[in-house]
Amino acid sequence: MKRIAHISDLHFGRVDDAVVEALVDDINAYTPDLVIISGDFTQRAKRREYCDAKAFVGRLEAPWFAVPGNHDISFHHLFQRFFDPWRRYRRYIHKEVEPTYEDDELFVVGINTARRAAFELDWSHGRISGDQIERTARRLKRAPDHKFKIVVGHHPFLPPPYAPDTRVVGRADEALRMFEDHGVRLALAGHLHRGYLRVVEPAAVDPRRTDVRPRDAAPMVVVQTASATSTRLRDEPNAYQRICVEDGKAVIRARVWSGAGFDHAVEVDPDTTQQFRAIA
Ligand SMILES: [Fe+2]
């Protein structure tokens, strides 16, 4: 059995300090085997914000695994943005922006979905390149069959069930098909500051490929988590997900900031639940 804490969108520079303190205590009290952080450590990629983010991960007692988000690239230092966008991330957080993690039960692969620029005015949207699809597939191929496979990105792979027009990461459909082909069970992300889970039905990815995975196969679930500590909230309180993996099955429970501490919101078994909002 493995315990995972999935947190996202910390946004140091715009955090509630009381929430940060409670979050560190709540995660450490859970004694997870792994903490997964799906990007946006900082608000503006400033040195001071990165220092705070580094201090935060330094207080986690479990090993942690992270990918960057769009806020982790400087918006003000254009030279750095274009020529060395991940310099500060690599210096303060981790040298690898697409890490892998493996233990006796879990196999976790990161995808860096943030982009230094885009052919549009808003550069906050994310993409997955063809090279990243291939590289991630090669990594997943190395995973032993019995391990529980998880992919982590910053931008969402599926929109919220209650807001289907929400923009998702570029090449999301192709990525989800590839994840399915390689037996991925959970696809974790953030960015929207909204928590929800969605079971990925093969037909929802591409109706022509219903043969890819038998209907009775273990489901792949998209796990989105709200912002863990930011004061920039979108109709949802700060929250994170606790994921318990046992016998090839995951149970996911949201921990939601109540104003005084983190408490359970809902308990969900993805094998039986189709769609829901993680925050009741
Ligand atoms: Fe983001």
GROMACS .gro file of C-alpha atoms and ligand atoms in nm:
model
  281
    1MET     CA    1   0.000   0.000   0.000
    2LYS     CA    2   0.126   0.346  -0.092
    3ARG     CA    3   0.008   0.687   0.017
    4ILE     CA    4   0.046   0.989  -0.211
    5ALA     CA    5  -0.030   1.354  -0.139
    6HIS     CA    6  -0.106   1.545  -0.461
    7ILE     CA    7  -0.068   1.923  -0.430
    8SER     CA    8  -0.061   2.192  -0.697
    9ASP     CA    9  -0.051   2.565  -0.769
   10LEU     CA   10   0.121   2.676  -0.451
   11HIS     CA   11   0.196   3.023  -0.594
   12PHE     CA   12   0.449   3.144  -0.338
   13GLY     CA   13   0.436   3.523  -0.352
   14ARG     CA   14   0.057   3.513  -0.318
   15VAL     CA   15  -0.002   3.259  -0.042
   16ASP     CA   16  -0.192   3.250   0.282
   17ASP     CA   17   0.079   3.178   0.541
   18ALA     CA   18  -0.167   3.007   0.778
   19VAL     CA   19  -0.267   2.769   0.498
   20VAL     CA   20   0.098   2.696   0.418
   21GLU     CA   21   0.171   2.606   0.781
   22ALA     CA   22  -0.139   2.386   0.808
   23LEU     CA   23  -0.059   2.217   0.476
   24VAL     CA   24   0.291   2.117   0.582
   25ASP     CA   25   0.155   1.972   0.907
   26ASP     CA   26  -0.136   1.795   0.736
   27ILE     CA   27   0.084   1.634   0.471
   28ASN     CA   28   0.349   1.525   0.721
   29ALA     CA   29   0.077   1.384   0.952
   30TYR     CA   30  -0.048   1.169   0.661
   31THR     CA   31   0.304   1.016   0.636
   32PRO     CA   32   0.284   0.975   0.258
   33ASP     CA   33   0.528   0.763   0.060
   34LEU     CA   34   0.544   1.038  -0.203
   35VAL     CA   35   0.429   1.400  -0.241
   36ILE     CA   36   0.347   1.493  -0.604
   37ILE     CA   37   0.352   1.864  -0.689
   38SER     CA   38   0.199   1.949  -1.028
   39GLY     CA   39   0.351   2.292  -1.090
   40ASP     CA   40   0.311   2.665  -1.028
   41PHE     CA   41   0.539   2.682  -0.725
   42THR     CA   42   0.561   3.061  -0.762
   43GLN     CA   43   0.347   3.356  -0.865
   44ARG     CA   44   0.602   3.542  -1.080
   45ALA     CA   45   0.911   3.320  -1.077
   46LYS     CA   46   1.091   3.574  -0.853
   47ARG     CA   47   1.398   3.467  -0.661
   48ARG     CA   48   1.233   3.533  -0.326
   49GLU     CA   49   0.928   3.326  -0.426
   50TYR     CA   50   1.150   3.039  -0.531
   51CYS     CA   51   1.333   3.064  -0.195
   52ASP     CA   52   0.998   3.026  -0.015
   53ALA     CA   53   0.903   2.731  -0.238
   54LYS     CA   54   1.239   2.566  -0.170
   55ALA     CA   55   1.189   2.614   0.206
   56PHE     CA   56   0.842   2.457   0.174
   57VAL     CA   57   0.959   2.139  -0.001
   58GLY     CA   58   1.247   2.123   0.249
   59ARG     CA   59   0.991   2.084   0.528
   60LEU     CA   60   0.819   1.786   0.364
   61GLU     CA   61   0.925   1.470   0.542
   62ALA     CA   62   0.840   1.241   0.247
   63PRO     CA   63   1.018   1.223  -0.088
   64TRP     CA   64   0.862   1.459  -0.338
   65PHE     CA   65   0.819   1.466  -0.714
   66ALA     CA   66   0.744   1.778  -0.918
   67VAL     CA   67   0.691   1.932  -1.261
   68PRO     CA   68   0.691   2.308  -1.330
   69GLY     CA   69   0.392   2.523  -1.425
   70ASN     CA   70   0.349   2.830  -1.645
   71HIS     CA   71   0.397   3.065  -1.346
   72ASP     CA   72   0.742   2.917  -1.285
   73ILE     CA   73   0.888   3.095  -1.591
   74SER     CA   74   0.979   3.462  -1.549
   75PHE     CA   75   0.744   3.697  -1.725
   76HIS     CA   76   0.964   4.001  -1.663
   77HIS     CA   77   1.307   3.875  -1.766
   78LEU     CA   78   1.247   3.804  -2.132
   79PHE     CA   79   1.607   3.707  -2.206
   80GLN     CA   80   1.590   3.437  -1.940
   81ARG     CA   81   1.237   3.338  -2.046
   82PHE     CA   82   1.344   3.264  -2.403
   83PHE     CA   83   1.699   3.137  -2.361
   84ASP     CA   84   1.700   2.962  -2.023
   85PRO     CA   85   1.338   2.943  -1.899
   86TRP     CA   86   1.396   2.676  -1.635
   87ARG     CA   87   1.717   2.815  -1.481
   88ARG     CA   88   1.559   2.920  -1.153
   89TYR     CA   89   1.336   2.615  -1.137
   90ARG     CA   90   1.640   2.390  -1.178
   91ARG     CA   91   1.838   2.588  -0.922
   92TYR     CA   92   1.575   2.613  -0.649
   93ILE     CA   93   1.338   2.320  -0.704
   94HIS     CA   94   1.490   2.037  -0.908
   95LYS     CA   95   1.741   2.000  -1.188
   96GLU     CA   96   1.505   1.775  -1.384
   97VAL     CA   97   1.182   1.926  -1.525
   98GLU     CA   98   1.050   1.587  -1.642
   99PRO     CA   99   1.150   1.345  -1.367
  100THR     CA  100   1.055   0.982  -1.319
  101TYR     CA  101   1.002   0.805  -0.988
  102GLU     CA  102   0.984   0.434  -0.917
  103ASP     CA  103   0.946   0.226  -0.604
  104ASP     CA  104   0.826  -0.130  -0.546
  105GLU     CA  105   0.464  -0.038  -0.630
  106LEU     CA  106   0.455   0.296  -0.815
  107PHE     CA  107   0.591   0.420  -1.149
  108VAL     CA  108   0.550   0.796  -1.197
  109VAL     CA  109   0.643   1.001  -1.506
  110GLY     CA  110   0.641   1.382  -1.533
  111ILE     CA  111   0.560   1.590  -1.844
  112ASN     CA  112   0.653   1.958  -1.857
  113THR     CA  113   0.348   2.118  -2.023
  114ALA     CA  114   0.446   2.485  -1.966
  115ARG     CA  115   0.574   2.684  -2.265
  116ARG     CA  116   0.803   2.987  -2.287
  117ALA     CA  117   0.582   3.138  -2.563
  118ALA     CA  118   0.293   3.062  -2.795
  119PHE     CA  119   0.145   3.195  -3.118
  120GLU     CA  120  -0.124   3.381  -2.925
  121LEU     CA  121  -0.139   3.664  -2.674
  122ASP     CA  122  -0.191   3.445  -2.370
  123TRP     CA  123   0.119   3.234  -2.300
  124SER     CA  124  -0.025   3.062  -1.995
  125HIS     CA  125  -0.175   2.770  -2.190
  126GLY     CA  126   0.016   2.446  -2.201
  127ARG     CA  127   0.106   2.197  -2.470
  128ILE     CA  128   0.257   1.856  -2.510
  129SER     CA  129   0.487   1.815  -2.810
  130GLY     CA  130   0.512   1.510  -3.033
  131ASP     CA  131   0.860   1.450  -2.888
  132GLN     CA  132   0.720   1.454  -2.537
  133ILE     CA  133   0.453   1.200  -2.632
  134GLU     CA  134   0.724   0.971  -2.770
  135ARG     CA  135   0.959   1.023  -2.477
  136THR     CA  136   0.684   0.959  -2.221
  137ALA     CA  137   0.575   0.646  -2.410
  138ARG     CA  138   0.934   0.516  -2.405
  139ARG     CA  139   0.953   0.576  -2.030
  140LEU     CA  140   0.618   0.410  -1.961
  141LYS     CA  141   0.724   0.110  -2.169
  142ARG     CA  142   1.005   0.048  -1.920
  143ALA     CA  143   0.758   0.013  -1.631
  144PRO     CA  144   0.696  -0.341  -1.509
  145ASP     CA  145   0.336  -0.453  -1.571
  146HIS     CA  146   0.252  -0.491  -1.202
  147LYS     CA  147   0.341  -0.132  -1.111
  148PHE     CA  148   0.072   0.135  -1.070
  149LYS     CA  149   0.145   0.395  -1.338
  150ILE     CA  150   0.089   0.767  -1.288
  151VAL     CA  151   0.157   1.060  -1.523
  152VAL     CA  152   0.192   1.415  -1.389
  153GLY     CA  153   0.160   1.743  -1.583
  154HIS     CA  154   0.061   2.098  -1.492
  155HIS     CA  155  -0.217   2.172  -1.743
  156PRO     CA  156  -0.542   1.971  -1.736
  157PHE     CA  157  -0.592   1.660  -1.949
  158LEU     CA  158  -0.974   1.680  -1.933
  159PRO     CA  159  -1.202   1.978  -1.856
  160PRO     CA  160  -1.421   1.992  -1.545
  161PRO     CA  161  -1.740   1.789  -1.600
  162TYR     CA  162  -1.944   2.101  -1.520
  163ALA     CA  163  -1.744   2.326  -1.762
  164PRO     CA  164  -1.677   2.114  -2.072
  165ASP     CA  165  -1.552   2.407  -2.283
  166THR     CA  166  -1.255   2.471  -2.055
  167ARG     CA  167  -0.930   2.464  -2.250
  168VAL     CA  168  -0.714   2.160  -2.183
  169VAL     CA  169  -0.347   2.096  -2.253
  170GLY     CA  170  -0.255   2.086  -2.623
  171ARG     CA  171  -0.251   1.728  -2.762
  172ALA     CA  172  -0.452   1.608  -2.461
  173ASP     CA  173  -0.643   1.350  -2.667
  174GLU     CA  174  -0.327   1.204  -2.815
  175ALA     CA  175  -0.163   1.197  -2.473
  176LEU     CA  176  -0.459   1.025  -2.308
  177ARG     CA  177  -0.469   0.758  -2.582
  178MET     CA  178  -0.098   0.694  -2.531
  179PHE     CA  179  -0.145   0.676  -2.152
  180GLU     CA  180  -0.422   0.420  -2.201
  181ASP     CA  181  -0.210   0.213  -2.435
  182HIS     CA  182   0.057   0.195  -2.166
  183GLY     CA  183  -0.174   0.112  -1.876
  184VAL     CA  184  -0.157   0.448  -1.696
  185ARG     CA  185  -0.409   0.456  -1.411
  186LEU     CA  186  -0.393   0.818  -1.295
  187ALA     CA  187  -0.320   1.143  -1.484
  188LEU     CA  188  -0.257   1.423  -1.232
  189ALA     CA  189  -0.261   1.798  -1.301
  190GLY     CA  190  -0.364   2.140  -1.169
  191HIS     CA  191  -0.358   2.492  -1.323
  192LEU     CA  192  -0.736   2.557  -1.304
  193HIS     CA  193  -0.745   2.587  -0.922
  194ARG     CA  194  -1.038   2.346  -0.929
  195GLY     CA  195  -1.057   1.996  -0.786
  196TYR     CA  196  -1.235   1.719  -0.974
  197LEU     CA  197  -1.190   1.361  -1.084
  198ARG     CA  198  -1.296   1.211  -1.415
  199VAL     CA  199  -1.289   0.851  -1.522
  200VAL     CA  200  -1.151   0.835  -1.875
  201GLU     CA  201  -1.381   0.620  -2.086
  202PRO     CA  202  -1.210   0.486  -2.400
  203ALA     CA  203  -1.499   0.616  -2.609
  204ALA     CA  204  -1.455   0.962  -2.458
  205VAL     CA  205  -1.100   0.973  -2.590
  206ASP     CA  206  -1.171   0.846  -2.941
  207PRO     CA  207  -1.483   0.649  -3.034
  208ARG     CA  208  -1.292   0.466  -3.308
  209ARG     CA  209  -1.056   0.312  -3.055
  210THR     CA  210  -1.289   0.129  -2.820
  211ASP     CA  211  -1.077  -0.180  -2.881
  212VAL     CA  212  -0.775  -0.026  -2.706
  213ARG     CA  213  -0.880  -0.124  -2.359
  214PRO     CA  214  -1.144  -0.378  -2.264
  215ARG     CA  215  -1.450  -0.224  -2.100
  216ASP     CA  216  -1.385  -0.423  -1.782
  217ALA     CA  217  -1.021  -0.310  -1.757
  218ALA     CA  218  -0.910  -0.098  -1.463
  219PRO     CA  219  -1.012   0.264  -1.524
  220MET     CA  220  -0.780   0.555  -1.594
  221VAL     CA  221  -0.874   0.855  -1.385
  222VAL     CA  222  -0.787   1.221  -1.437
  223VAL     CA  223  -0.716   1.382  -1.100
  224GLN     CA  224  -0.727   1.762  -1.077
  225THR     CA  225  -0.653   1.938  -0.755
  226ALA     CA  226  -0.739   2.291  -0.644
  227SER     CA  227  -0.470   2.539  -0.542
  228ALA     CA  228  -0.307   2.421  -0.221
  229THR     CA  229  -0.206   2.758  -0.079
  230SER     CA  230  -0.276   3.047  -0.318
  231THR     CA  231  -0.499   3.337  -0.226
  232ARG     CA  232  -0.610   3.354  -0.592
  233LEU     CA  233  -0.906   3.122  -0.563
  234ARG     CA  234  -1.167   3.038  -0.828
  235ASP     CA  235  -1.482   2.963  -0.630
  236GLU     CA  236  -1.314   2.679  -0.444
  237PRO     CA  237  -1.121   2.674  -0.119
  238ASN     CA  238  -0.759   2.561  -0.096
  239ALA     CA  239  -0.733   2.185  -0.113
  240TYR     CA  240  -0.518   1.887  -0.205
  241GLN     CA  241  -0.575   1.518  -0.277
  242ARG     CA  242  -0.477   1.218  -0.071
  243ILE     CA  243  -0.438   0.911  -0.292
  244CYS     CA  244  -0.411   0.563  -0.144
  245VAL     CA  245  -0.295   0.291  -0.385
  246GLU     CA  246  -0.352  -0.066  -0.277
  247ASP     CA  247  -0.378  -0.389  -0.478
  248GLY     CA  248  -0.372  -0.198  -0.807
  249LYS     CA  249  -0.658   0.030  -0.706
  250ALA     CA  250  -0.661   0.395  -0.596
  251VAL     CA  251  -0.890   0.565  -0.349
  252ILE     CA  252  -0.878   0.943  -0.370
  253ARG     CA  253  -0.990   1.175  -0.094
  254ALA     CA  254  -0.983   1.555  -0.109
  255ARG     CA  255  -0.853   1.749   0.192
  256VAL     CA  256  -1.010   2.094   0.194
  257TRP     CA  257  -0.916   2.408   0.389
  258SER     CA  258  -1.200   2.494   0.625
  259GLY     CA  259  -1.058   2.820   0.755
  260ALA     CA  260  -0.904   2.648   1.056
  261GLY     CA  261  -0.744   2.338   0.907
  262PHE     CA  262  -0.759   2.077   0.632
  263ASP     CA  263  -1.051   1.829   0.649
  264HIS     CA  264  -1.186   1.554   0.428
  265ALA     CA  265  -1.443   1.672   0.173
  266VAL     CA  266  -1.560   1.357  -0.001
  267GLU     CA  267  -1.443   1.000  -0.031
  268VAL     CA  268  -1.446   0.850  -0.376
  269ASP     CA  269  -1.371   0.512  -0.522
  270PRO     CA  270  -1.289   0.572  -0.892
  271ASP     CA  271  -1.390   0.215  -0.979
  272THR     CA  272  -1.752   0.299  -0.910
  273THR     CA  273  -1.775   0.674  -0.959
  274GLN     CA  274  -1.822   0.830  -1.300
  275GLN     CA  275  -1.809   1.205  -1.256
  276PHE     CA  276  -1.825   1.436  -0.961
  277ARG     CA  277  -1.678   1.746  -0.811
  278ALA     CA  278  -1.419   1.669  -0.549
  279ILE     CA  279  -1.538   1.962  -0.343
  280ALA     CA  280  -1.887   1.896  -0.211
  281FE      FE  281  -0.086   2.736  -1.405
   0.00000   0.00000   0.00000
